[in-house]
Tab-separated table of C-alpha atoms in Angstrom:
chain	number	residue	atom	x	y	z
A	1409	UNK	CA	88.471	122.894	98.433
A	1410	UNK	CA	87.804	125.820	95.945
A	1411	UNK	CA	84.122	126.634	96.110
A	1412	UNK	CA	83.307	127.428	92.928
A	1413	UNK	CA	84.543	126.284	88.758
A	1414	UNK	CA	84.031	126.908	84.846
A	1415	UNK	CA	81.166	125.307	83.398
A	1416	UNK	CA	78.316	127.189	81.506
A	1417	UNK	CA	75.420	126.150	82.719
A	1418	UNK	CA	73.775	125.746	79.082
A	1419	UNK	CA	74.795	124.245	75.679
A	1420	UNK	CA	74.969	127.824	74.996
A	1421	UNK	CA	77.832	128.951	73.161
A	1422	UNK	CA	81.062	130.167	75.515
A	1423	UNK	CA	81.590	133.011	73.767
A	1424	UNK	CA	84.842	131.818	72.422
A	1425	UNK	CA	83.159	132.184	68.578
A	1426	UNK	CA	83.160	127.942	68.078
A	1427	UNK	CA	79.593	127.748	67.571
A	1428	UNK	CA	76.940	126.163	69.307
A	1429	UNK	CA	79.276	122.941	70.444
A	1430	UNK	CA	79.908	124.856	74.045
A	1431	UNK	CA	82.074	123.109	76.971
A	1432	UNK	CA	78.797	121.522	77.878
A	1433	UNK	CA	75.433	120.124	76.683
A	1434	UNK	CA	73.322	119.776	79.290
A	1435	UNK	CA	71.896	121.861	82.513
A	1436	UNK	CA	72.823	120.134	85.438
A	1437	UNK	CA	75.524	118.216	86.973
A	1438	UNK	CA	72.985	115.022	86.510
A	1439	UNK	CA	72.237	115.775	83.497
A	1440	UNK	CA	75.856	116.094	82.198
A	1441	UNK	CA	76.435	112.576	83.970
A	1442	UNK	CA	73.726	111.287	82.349
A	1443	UNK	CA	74.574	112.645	78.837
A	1444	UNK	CA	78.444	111.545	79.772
A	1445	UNK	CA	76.923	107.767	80.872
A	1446	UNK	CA	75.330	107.575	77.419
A	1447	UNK	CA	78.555	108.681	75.674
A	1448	UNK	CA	80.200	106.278	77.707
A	1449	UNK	CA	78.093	103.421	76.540
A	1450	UNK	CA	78.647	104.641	72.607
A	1451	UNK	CA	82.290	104.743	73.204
A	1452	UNK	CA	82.380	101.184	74.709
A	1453	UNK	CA	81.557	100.161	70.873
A	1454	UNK	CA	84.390	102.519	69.016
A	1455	UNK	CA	87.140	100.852	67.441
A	1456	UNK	CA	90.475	101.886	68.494
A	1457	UNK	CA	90.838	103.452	65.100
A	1458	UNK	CA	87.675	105.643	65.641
A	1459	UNK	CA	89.349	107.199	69.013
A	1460	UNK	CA	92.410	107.366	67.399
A	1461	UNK	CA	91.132	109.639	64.843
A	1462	UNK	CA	89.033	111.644	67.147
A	1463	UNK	CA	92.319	112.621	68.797
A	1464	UNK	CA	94.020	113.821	65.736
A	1465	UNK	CA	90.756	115.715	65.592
A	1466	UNK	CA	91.521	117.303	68.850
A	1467	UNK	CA	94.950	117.574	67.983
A	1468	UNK	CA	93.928	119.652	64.813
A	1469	UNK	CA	91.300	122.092	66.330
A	1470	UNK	CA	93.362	123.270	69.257
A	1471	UNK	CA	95.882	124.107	66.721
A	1472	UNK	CA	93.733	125.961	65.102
A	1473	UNK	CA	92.101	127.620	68.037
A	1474	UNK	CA	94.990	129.480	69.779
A	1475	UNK	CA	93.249	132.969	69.252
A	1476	UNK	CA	90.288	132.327	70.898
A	1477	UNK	CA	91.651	129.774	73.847
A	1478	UNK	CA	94.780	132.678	74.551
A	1479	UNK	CA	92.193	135.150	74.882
A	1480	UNK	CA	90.074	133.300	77.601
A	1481	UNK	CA	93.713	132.409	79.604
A	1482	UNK	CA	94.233	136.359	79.529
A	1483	UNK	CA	90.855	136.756	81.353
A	1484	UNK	CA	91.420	134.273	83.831
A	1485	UNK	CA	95.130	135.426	84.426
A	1486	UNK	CA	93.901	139.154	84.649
A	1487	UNK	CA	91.294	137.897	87.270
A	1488	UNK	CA	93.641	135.699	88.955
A	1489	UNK	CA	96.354	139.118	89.397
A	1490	UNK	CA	93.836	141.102	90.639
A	1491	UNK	CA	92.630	138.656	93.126
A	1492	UNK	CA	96.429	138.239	94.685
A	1493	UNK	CA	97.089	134.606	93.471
A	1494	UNK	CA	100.596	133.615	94.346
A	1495	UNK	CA	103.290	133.054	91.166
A	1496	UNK	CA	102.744	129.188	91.994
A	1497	UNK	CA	98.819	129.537	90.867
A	1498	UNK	CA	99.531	131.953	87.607
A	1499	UNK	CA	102.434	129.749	86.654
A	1500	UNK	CA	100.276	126.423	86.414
A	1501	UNK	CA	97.420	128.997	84.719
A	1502	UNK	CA	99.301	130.082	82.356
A	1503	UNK	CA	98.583	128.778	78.914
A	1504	UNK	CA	101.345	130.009	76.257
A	1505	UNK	CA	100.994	129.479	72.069
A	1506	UNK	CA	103.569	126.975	72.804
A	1507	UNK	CA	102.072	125.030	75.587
A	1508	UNK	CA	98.754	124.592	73.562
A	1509	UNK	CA	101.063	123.176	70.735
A	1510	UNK	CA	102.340	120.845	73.309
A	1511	UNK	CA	98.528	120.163	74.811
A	1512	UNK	CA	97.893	119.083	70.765
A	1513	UNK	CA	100.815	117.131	70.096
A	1514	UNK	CA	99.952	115.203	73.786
A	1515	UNK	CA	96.377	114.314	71.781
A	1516	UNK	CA	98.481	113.295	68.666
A	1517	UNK	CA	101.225	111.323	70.646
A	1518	UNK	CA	98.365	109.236	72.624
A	1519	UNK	CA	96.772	108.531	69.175
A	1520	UNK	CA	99.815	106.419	68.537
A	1521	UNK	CA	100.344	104.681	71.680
A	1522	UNK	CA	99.125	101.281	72.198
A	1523	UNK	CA	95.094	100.807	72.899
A	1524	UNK	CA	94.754	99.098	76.113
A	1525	UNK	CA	91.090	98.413	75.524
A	1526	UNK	CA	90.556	94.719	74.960
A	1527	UNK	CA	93.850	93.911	75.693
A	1528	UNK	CA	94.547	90.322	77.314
A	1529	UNK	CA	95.722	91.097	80.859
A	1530	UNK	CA	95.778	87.381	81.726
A	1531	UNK	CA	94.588	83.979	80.164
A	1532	UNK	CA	94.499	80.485	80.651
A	1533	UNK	CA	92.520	77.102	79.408
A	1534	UNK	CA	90.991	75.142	82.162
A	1535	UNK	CA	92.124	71.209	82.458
A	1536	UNK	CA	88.209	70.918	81.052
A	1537	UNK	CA	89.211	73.136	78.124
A	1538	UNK	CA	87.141	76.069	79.085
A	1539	UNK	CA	88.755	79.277	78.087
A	1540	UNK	CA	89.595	81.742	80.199
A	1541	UNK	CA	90.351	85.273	79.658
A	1542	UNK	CA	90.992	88.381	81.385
A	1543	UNK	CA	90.415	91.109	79.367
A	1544	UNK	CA	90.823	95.018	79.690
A	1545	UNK	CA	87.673	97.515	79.784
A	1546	UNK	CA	87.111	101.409	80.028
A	1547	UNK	CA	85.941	102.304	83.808
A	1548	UNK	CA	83.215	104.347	81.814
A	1549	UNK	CA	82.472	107.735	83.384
A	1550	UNK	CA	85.739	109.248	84.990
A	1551	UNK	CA	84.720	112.699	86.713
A	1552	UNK	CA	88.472	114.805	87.948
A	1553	UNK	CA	87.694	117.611	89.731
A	1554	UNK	CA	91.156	119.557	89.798
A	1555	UNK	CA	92.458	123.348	90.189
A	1556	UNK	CA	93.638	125.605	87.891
A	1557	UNK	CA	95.660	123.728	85.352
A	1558	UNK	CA	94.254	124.064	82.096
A	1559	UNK	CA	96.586	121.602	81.027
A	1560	UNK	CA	94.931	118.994	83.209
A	1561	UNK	CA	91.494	119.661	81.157
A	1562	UNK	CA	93.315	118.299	77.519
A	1563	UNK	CA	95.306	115.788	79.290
A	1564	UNK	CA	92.441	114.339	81.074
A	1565	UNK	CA	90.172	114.224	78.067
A	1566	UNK	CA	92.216	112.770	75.852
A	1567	UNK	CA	93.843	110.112	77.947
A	1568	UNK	CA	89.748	109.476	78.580
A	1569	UNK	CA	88.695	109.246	75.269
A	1570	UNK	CA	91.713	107.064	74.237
A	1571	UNK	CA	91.251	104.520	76.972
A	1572	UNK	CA	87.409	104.768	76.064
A	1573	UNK	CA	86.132	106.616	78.906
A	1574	UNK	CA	84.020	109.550	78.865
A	1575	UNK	CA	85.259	112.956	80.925
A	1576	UNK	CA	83.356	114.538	83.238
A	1577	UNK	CA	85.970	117.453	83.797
A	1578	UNK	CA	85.208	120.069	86.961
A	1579	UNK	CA	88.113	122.622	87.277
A	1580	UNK	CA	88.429	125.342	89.424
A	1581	UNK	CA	87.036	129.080	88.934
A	1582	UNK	CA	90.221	130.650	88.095
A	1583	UNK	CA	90.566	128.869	84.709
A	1584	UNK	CA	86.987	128.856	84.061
A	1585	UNK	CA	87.285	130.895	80.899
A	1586	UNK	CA	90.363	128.869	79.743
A	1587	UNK	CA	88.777	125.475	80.450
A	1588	UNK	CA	85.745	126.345	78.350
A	1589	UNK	CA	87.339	127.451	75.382
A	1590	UNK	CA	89.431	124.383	75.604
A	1591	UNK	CA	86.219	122.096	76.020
A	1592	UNK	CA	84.275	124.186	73.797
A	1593	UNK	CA	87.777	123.341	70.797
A	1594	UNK	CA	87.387	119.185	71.306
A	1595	UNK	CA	83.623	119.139	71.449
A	1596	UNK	CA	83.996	121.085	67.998
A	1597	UNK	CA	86.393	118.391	66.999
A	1598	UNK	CA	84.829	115.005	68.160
A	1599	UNK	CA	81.213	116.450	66.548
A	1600	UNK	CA	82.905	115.295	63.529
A	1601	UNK	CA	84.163	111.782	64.481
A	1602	UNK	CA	82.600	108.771	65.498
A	1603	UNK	CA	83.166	109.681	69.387
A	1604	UNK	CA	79.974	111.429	71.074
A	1605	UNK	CA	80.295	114.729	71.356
A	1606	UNK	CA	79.120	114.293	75.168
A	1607	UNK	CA	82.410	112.164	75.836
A	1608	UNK	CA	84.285	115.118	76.486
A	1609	UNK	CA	82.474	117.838	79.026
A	1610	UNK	CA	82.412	120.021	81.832
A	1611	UNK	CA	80.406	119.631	84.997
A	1612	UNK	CA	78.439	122.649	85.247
A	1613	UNK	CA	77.578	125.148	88.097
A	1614	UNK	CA	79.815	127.518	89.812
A	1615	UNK	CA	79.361	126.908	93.413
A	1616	UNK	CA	80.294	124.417	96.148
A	1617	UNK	CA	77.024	122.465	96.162
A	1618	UNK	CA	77.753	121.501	92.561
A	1619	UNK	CA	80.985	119.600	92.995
A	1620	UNK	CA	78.916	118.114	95.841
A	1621	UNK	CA	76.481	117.031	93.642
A	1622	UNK	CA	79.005	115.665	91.136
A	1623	UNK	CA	80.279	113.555	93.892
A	1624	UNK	CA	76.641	111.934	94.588
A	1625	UNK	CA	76.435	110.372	91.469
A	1626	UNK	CA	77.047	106.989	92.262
A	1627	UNK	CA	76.238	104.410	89.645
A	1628	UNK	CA	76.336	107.200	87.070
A	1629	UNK	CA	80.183	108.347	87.406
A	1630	UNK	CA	81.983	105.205	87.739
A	1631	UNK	CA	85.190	106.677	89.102
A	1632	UNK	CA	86.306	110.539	90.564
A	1633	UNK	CA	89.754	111.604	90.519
A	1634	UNK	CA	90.771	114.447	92.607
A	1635	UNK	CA	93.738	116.640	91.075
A	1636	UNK	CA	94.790	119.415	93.596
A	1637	UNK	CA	95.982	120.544	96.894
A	1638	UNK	CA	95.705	118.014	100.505
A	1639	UNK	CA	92.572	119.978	101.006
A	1640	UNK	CA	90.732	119.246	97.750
A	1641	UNK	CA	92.044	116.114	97.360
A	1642	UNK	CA	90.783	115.280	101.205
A	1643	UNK	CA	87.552	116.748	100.969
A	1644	UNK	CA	87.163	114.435	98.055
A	1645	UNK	CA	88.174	111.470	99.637
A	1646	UNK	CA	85.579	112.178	102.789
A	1647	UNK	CA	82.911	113.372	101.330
A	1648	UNK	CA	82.767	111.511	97.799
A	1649	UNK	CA	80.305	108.422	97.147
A	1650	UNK	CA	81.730	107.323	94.319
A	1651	UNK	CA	85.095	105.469	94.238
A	1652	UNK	CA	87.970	107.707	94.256
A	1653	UNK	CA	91.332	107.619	93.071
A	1654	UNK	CA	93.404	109.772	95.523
A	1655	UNK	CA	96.329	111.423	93.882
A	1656	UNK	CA	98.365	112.922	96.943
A	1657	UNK	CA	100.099	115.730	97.405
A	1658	UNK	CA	104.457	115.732	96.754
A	1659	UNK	CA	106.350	116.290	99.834
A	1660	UNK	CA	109.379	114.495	98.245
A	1661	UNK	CA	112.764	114.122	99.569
A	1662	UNK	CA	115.933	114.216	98.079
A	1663	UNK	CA	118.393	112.266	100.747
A	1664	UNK	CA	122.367	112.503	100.252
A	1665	UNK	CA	123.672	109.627	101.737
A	1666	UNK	CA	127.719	109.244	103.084
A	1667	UNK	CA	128.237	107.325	99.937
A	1668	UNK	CA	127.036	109.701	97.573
A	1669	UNK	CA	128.414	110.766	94.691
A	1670	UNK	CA	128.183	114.537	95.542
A	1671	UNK	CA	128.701	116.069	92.120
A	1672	UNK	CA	125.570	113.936	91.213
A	1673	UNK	CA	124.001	115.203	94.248
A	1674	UNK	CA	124.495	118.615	93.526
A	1675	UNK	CA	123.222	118.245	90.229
A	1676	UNK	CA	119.935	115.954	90.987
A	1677	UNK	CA	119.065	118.439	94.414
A	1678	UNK	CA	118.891	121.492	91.880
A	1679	UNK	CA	116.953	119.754	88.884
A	1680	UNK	CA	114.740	118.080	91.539
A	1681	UNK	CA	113.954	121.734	93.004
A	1682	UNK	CA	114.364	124.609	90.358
A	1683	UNK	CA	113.696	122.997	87.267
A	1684	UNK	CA	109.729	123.502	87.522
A	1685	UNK	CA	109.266	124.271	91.688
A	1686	UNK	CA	105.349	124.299	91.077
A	1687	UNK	CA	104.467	120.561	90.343
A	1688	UNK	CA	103.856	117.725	92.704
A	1689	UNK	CA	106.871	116.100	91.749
A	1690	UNK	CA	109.477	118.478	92.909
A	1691	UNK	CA	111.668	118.228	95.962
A	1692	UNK	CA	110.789	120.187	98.974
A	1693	UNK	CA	113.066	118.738	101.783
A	1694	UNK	CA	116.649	117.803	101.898
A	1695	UNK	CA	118.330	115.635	104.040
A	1696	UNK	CA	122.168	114.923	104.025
A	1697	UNK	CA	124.193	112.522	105.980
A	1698	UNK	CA	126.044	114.104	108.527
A	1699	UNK	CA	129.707	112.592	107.598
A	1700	UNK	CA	129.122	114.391	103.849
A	1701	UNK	CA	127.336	117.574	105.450
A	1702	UNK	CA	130.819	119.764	105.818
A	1703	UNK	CA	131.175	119.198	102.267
A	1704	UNK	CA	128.050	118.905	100.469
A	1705	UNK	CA	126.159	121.706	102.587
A	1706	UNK	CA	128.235	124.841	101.742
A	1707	UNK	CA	128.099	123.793	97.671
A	1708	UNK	CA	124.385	122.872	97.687
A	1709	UNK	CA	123.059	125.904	99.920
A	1710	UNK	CA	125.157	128.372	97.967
A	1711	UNK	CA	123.931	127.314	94.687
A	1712	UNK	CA	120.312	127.151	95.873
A	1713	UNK	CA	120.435	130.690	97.225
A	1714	UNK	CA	122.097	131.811	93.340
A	1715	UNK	CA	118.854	129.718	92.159
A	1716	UNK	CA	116.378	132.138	94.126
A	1717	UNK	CA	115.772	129.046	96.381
A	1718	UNK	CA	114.907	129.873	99.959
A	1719	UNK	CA	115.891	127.096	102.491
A	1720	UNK	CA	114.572	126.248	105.813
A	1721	UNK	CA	116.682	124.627	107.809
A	1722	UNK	CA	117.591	122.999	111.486
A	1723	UNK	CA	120.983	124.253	113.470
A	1724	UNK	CA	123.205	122.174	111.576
A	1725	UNK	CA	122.274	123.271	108.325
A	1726	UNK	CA	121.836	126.612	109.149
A	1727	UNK	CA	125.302	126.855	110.696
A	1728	UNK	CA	126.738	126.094	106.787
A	1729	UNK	CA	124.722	129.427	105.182
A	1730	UNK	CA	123.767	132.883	106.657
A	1731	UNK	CA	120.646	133.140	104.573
A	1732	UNK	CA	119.312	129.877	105.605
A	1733	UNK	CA	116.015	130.069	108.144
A	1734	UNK	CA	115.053	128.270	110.878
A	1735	UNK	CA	112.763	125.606	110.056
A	1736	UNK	CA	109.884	124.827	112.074
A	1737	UNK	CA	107.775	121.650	112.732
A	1738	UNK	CA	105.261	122.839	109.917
A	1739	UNK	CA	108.166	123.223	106.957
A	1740	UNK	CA	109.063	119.552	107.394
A	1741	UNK	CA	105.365	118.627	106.173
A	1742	UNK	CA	105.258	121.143	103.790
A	1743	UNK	CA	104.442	120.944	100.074
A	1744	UNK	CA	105.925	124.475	99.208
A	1745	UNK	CA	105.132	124.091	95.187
A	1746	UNK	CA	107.651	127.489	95.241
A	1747	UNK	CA	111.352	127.977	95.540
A	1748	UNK	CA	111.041	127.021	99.068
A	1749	UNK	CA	113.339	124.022	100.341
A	1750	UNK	CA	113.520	122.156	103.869
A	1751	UNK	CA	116.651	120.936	104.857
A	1752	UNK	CA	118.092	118.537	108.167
A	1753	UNK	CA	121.406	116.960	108.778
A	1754	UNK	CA	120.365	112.847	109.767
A	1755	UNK	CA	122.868	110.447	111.557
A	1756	UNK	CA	121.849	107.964	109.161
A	1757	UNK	CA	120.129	105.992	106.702
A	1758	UNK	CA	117.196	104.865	109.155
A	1759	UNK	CA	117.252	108.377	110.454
A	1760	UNK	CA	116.377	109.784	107.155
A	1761	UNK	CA	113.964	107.108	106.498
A	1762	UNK	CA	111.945	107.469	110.047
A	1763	UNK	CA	111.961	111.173	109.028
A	1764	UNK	CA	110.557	110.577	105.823
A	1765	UNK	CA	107.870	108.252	107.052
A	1766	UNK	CA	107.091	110.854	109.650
A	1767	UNK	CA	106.564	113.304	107.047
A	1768	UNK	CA	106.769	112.589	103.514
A	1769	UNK	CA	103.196	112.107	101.504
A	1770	UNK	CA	103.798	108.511	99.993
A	1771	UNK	CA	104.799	110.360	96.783
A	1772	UNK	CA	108.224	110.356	95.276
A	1773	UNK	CA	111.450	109.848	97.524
A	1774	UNK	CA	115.149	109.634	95.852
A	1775	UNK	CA	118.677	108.935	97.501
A	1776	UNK	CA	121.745	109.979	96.085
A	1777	UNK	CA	124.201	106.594	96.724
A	1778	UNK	CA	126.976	104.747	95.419
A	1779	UNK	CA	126.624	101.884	98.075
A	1780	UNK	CA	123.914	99.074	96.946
A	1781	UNK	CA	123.370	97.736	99.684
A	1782	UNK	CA	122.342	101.289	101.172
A	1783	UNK	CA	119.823	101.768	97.800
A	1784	UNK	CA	118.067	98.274	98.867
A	1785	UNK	CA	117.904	99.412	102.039
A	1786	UNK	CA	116.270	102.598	101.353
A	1787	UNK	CA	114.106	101.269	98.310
A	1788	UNK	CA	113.036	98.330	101.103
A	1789	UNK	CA	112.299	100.546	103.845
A	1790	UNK	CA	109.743	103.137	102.223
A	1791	UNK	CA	106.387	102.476	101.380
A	1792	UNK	CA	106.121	105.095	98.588
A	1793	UNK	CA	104.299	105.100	95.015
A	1794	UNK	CA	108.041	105.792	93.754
A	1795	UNK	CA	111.599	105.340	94.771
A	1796	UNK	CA	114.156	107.146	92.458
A	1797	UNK	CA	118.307	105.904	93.775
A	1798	UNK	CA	120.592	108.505	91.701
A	1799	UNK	CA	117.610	110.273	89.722
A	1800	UNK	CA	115.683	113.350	90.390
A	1801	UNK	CA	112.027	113.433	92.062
A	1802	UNK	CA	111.312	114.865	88.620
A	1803	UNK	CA	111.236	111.653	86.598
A	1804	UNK	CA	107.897	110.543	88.824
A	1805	UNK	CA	106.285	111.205	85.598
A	1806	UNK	CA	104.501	108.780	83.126
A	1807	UNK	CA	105.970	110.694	80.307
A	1808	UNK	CA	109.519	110.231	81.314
A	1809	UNK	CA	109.186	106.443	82.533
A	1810	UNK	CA	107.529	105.658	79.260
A	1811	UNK	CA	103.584	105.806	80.424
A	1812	UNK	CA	102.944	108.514	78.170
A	1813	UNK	CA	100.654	111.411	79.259
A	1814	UNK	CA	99.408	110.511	82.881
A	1815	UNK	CA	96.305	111.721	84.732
A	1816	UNK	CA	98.060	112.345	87.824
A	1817	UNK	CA	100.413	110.649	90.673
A	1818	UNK	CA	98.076	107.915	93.098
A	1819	UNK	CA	99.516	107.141	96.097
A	1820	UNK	CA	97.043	105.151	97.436
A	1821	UNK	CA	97.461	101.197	97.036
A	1822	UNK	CA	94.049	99.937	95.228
A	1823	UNK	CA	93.509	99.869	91.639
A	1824	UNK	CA	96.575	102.676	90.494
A	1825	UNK	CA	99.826	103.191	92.001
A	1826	UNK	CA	102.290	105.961	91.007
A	1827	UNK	CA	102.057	107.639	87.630
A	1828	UNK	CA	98.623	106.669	86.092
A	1829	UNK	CA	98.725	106.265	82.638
A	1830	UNK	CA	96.688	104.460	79.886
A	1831	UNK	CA	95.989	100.950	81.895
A	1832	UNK	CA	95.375	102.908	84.845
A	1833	UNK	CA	92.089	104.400	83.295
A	1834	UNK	CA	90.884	100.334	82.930
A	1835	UNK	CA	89.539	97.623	84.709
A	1836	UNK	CA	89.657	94.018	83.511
A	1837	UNK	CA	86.677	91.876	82.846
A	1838	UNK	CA	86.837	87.512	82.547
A	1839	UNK	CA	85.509	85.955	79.324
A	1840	UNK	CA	84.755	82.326	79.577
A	1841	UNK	CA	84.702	80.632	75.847
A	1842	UNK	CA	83.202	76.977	76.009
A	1843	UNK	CA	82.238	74.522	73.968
A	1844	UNK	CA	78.916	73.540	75.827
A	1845	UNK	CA	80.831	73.342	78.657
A	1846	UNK	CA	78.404	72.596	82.044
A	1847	UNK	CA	79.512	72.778	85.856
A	1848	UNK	CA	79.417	69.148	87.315
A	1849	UNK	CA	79.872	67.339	83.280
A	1850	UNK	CA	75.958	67.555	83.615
A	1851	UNK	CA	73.473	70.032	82.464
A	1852	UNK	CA	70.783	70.910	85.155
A	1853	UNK	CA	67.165	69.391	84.959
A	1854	UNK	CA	64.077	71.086	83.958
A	1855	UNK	CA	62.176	72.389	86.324
């Protein structure tokens, strides 16, 4: 886990020329819980018009801002070049005129999406006529502590601030700069809405016993998710007293079955690993059924290798391309998050499964198939937080399976499954509406 993240350590200003509204109002790491707990509590009061407009707000003053948030990404890209950070980490820093347009128009889409706050998950009236309703609720405080992807600090807050939680945001030191101009842009924003300022912060402190602190805070931050690599997102899990939600890393698998459609194939292999190589939802093993392999292999590891890809293979796929390399037992666990690909020829369907339970992260698994029965088989067989049959790993998204903006991927079982969206940053409460209603038909006698 990355020792050290943004966060002034003052409500000073950041430097970024918004004022005195900085990424952070209080001191400490307690007392930005505190200040987020009290936020929390206003916010459990807003209408779902007052957050609304407080993310138009947003929306409106990171517009606005690009000159002084671009100039704070420069800082932190020149620090992370000189430093030796791989393409994967300055691709994900990166923050481009056009991605903070996107980052604003997330803020204005979620303004228009349904409120899930006090929405009726569940209701029923009792034989007795009591009324009984399960309602959803913010979790409250929601503390992510994530690596350097800036993007992660507007999607976070405003998917928070919709749902009616308040952010507790602690990102890595290499976007330090970039995360504090962003904070220091919605603070600026929600000071003139009904939303606390204080909803939206960052965890101060730069060093290792901070994010430890952050992660003591039991009864104060009411859930932490981790956003990151296996190592951060481990030492999270171990080390955290306050619930976690565990958003796993993305050693996904594209598997070409004998029945596949191998144009398709073709087509969903190179989305699934060149379109964006960097994010958790990209493919980084291939496995191919060995009656298609003679015909699918040549084709796929040809156009890979024009795509820059880099494939690590056993014999049998390296006996179909000169520039494959050998794999060893480490690639097949791998989360590359670069043009890197692992590939295996498989005797069959329960071949490719056993390898993906061996190795896969519970993430995002696809087969390419025209047989049904084979789909139900593999769907069946894998516990995974998604299953795509004849789609690429890249649709594990809540954007593209009509969530919306998503805080991340859980693929743990309790609470959130797969793409987290909206609901996902609730809990559910019962309301019981009577009419005088008393247990036993009579009321209890005075002491």
């Amino acid at each position: 886990m990355s020792g050290s993240g943004p966060g002034s350590g003052s409500g000073t200003s950041t430097g970024t020329g918004l004022g005195s509204v900085a990424a952070t109002g209080a001191g400490t790491v307690r007392d930005a819980a505190l200040a987020a707990r009290a936020a929390a509590t206003r916010l459990s009061t807003t209408t779902g018009g007052e957050r609304n407009a407080a993310l138009i707000a947003m929306a409106r003053r990171l517009s606005g801002s690009s000159g002084e948030v671009l100039a704070a990404n420069r800082q932190d890209l020149e620090a992370a070049r000189e430093t030796g950070r791989s393409a994967t980490v300055l691709d994900r820093l990166t923050v481009s005129e056009q991605q903070l347009e996107a980052l604003a128009g997330t803020a204005r889409a979620l303004a228009d999406e349904a409120d899930p706050v006090g929405e009726v998950a569940s209701g029923s009236v009792m034989p007795n006529g009591l009324e009984v309703r399960r309602i959803r609720v913010p979790l409250g405080v929601v503390g992510l502590i994530y690596e350097g992807r800036p993007n992660v600090t507007v999607d976070a807050a405003a998917l928070c601030l919709k749902s009616g939680n308040a952010a507790l945001l602690r990102g890595s030191s290499t976007a330090r700069h970039t995360n504090a101009a962003l904070v220091a842009v919605m603070r600026k924003a929600l000071a003139d809405t009904a939303v606390p300022v204080d909803a939206v912060q960052l965890a101060p402190g730069t060093t290792r016993s901070s994010v430890h602190e952050l992660m003591s805070l039991r009864g104060l931050v009411d859930v932490l998710v981790p956003r990151g690599g296996r190592e951060l997102i481990q030492a999270t899990v171990r080390d955290s007293a306050i619930p976690v939600i565990e958003t796993g890393v993305g050693n996904c698998h594209v598997y070409v079955d004998e029945h596949a459609d191998l144009e398709k194939a073709l087509a969903i292999l190179l989305n699934a690993k060149t379109q964006r190589p960097s994010v958790c939802n990209a493919a980084e093993s291939l496995l191919v059924h060995e009656s298609v392999a003679p015909s699918f292999l040549p084709r796929a590891l040809a156009a890979l290798v024009a795509h820059g890809v880099t494939v690590h293979g056993d014999e049998r796929v390296r006996s179909f391309h000169p520039a494959v390399l050998p794999a060893t037992e480490e690639d097949w666990g791998r989360e590359y998050l670069s043009l890197d690909l692992a590939g295996a020829v498989v005797g069959s369907l329960e071949s490719a499964v056993d390898h993906i339970r061996r190795y896969g992260s519970g993430h995002t698994e696809a087969i390419v198939t025209d047989s049904q029965s084979a789909a139900r088989r593999f769907v069946a067989a894998l516990d995974t937080a998604v299953v795509a049959v004849n789609a690429s790993t890249r649709f594990a998204d809540g954007g593209e399976i009509g969530l919306g903006t998503e805080l991340g991927i859980s693929t743990q079982k309790l609470h959130a499954r797969g793409p987290m969206g909206l609901t996902a940053l609730t809990t559910t409460k019962y309301v019981l509406v009577g009419d005088g209603h008393i247990r036993g038909g009579a009321a209890a006698p005075l002491p």
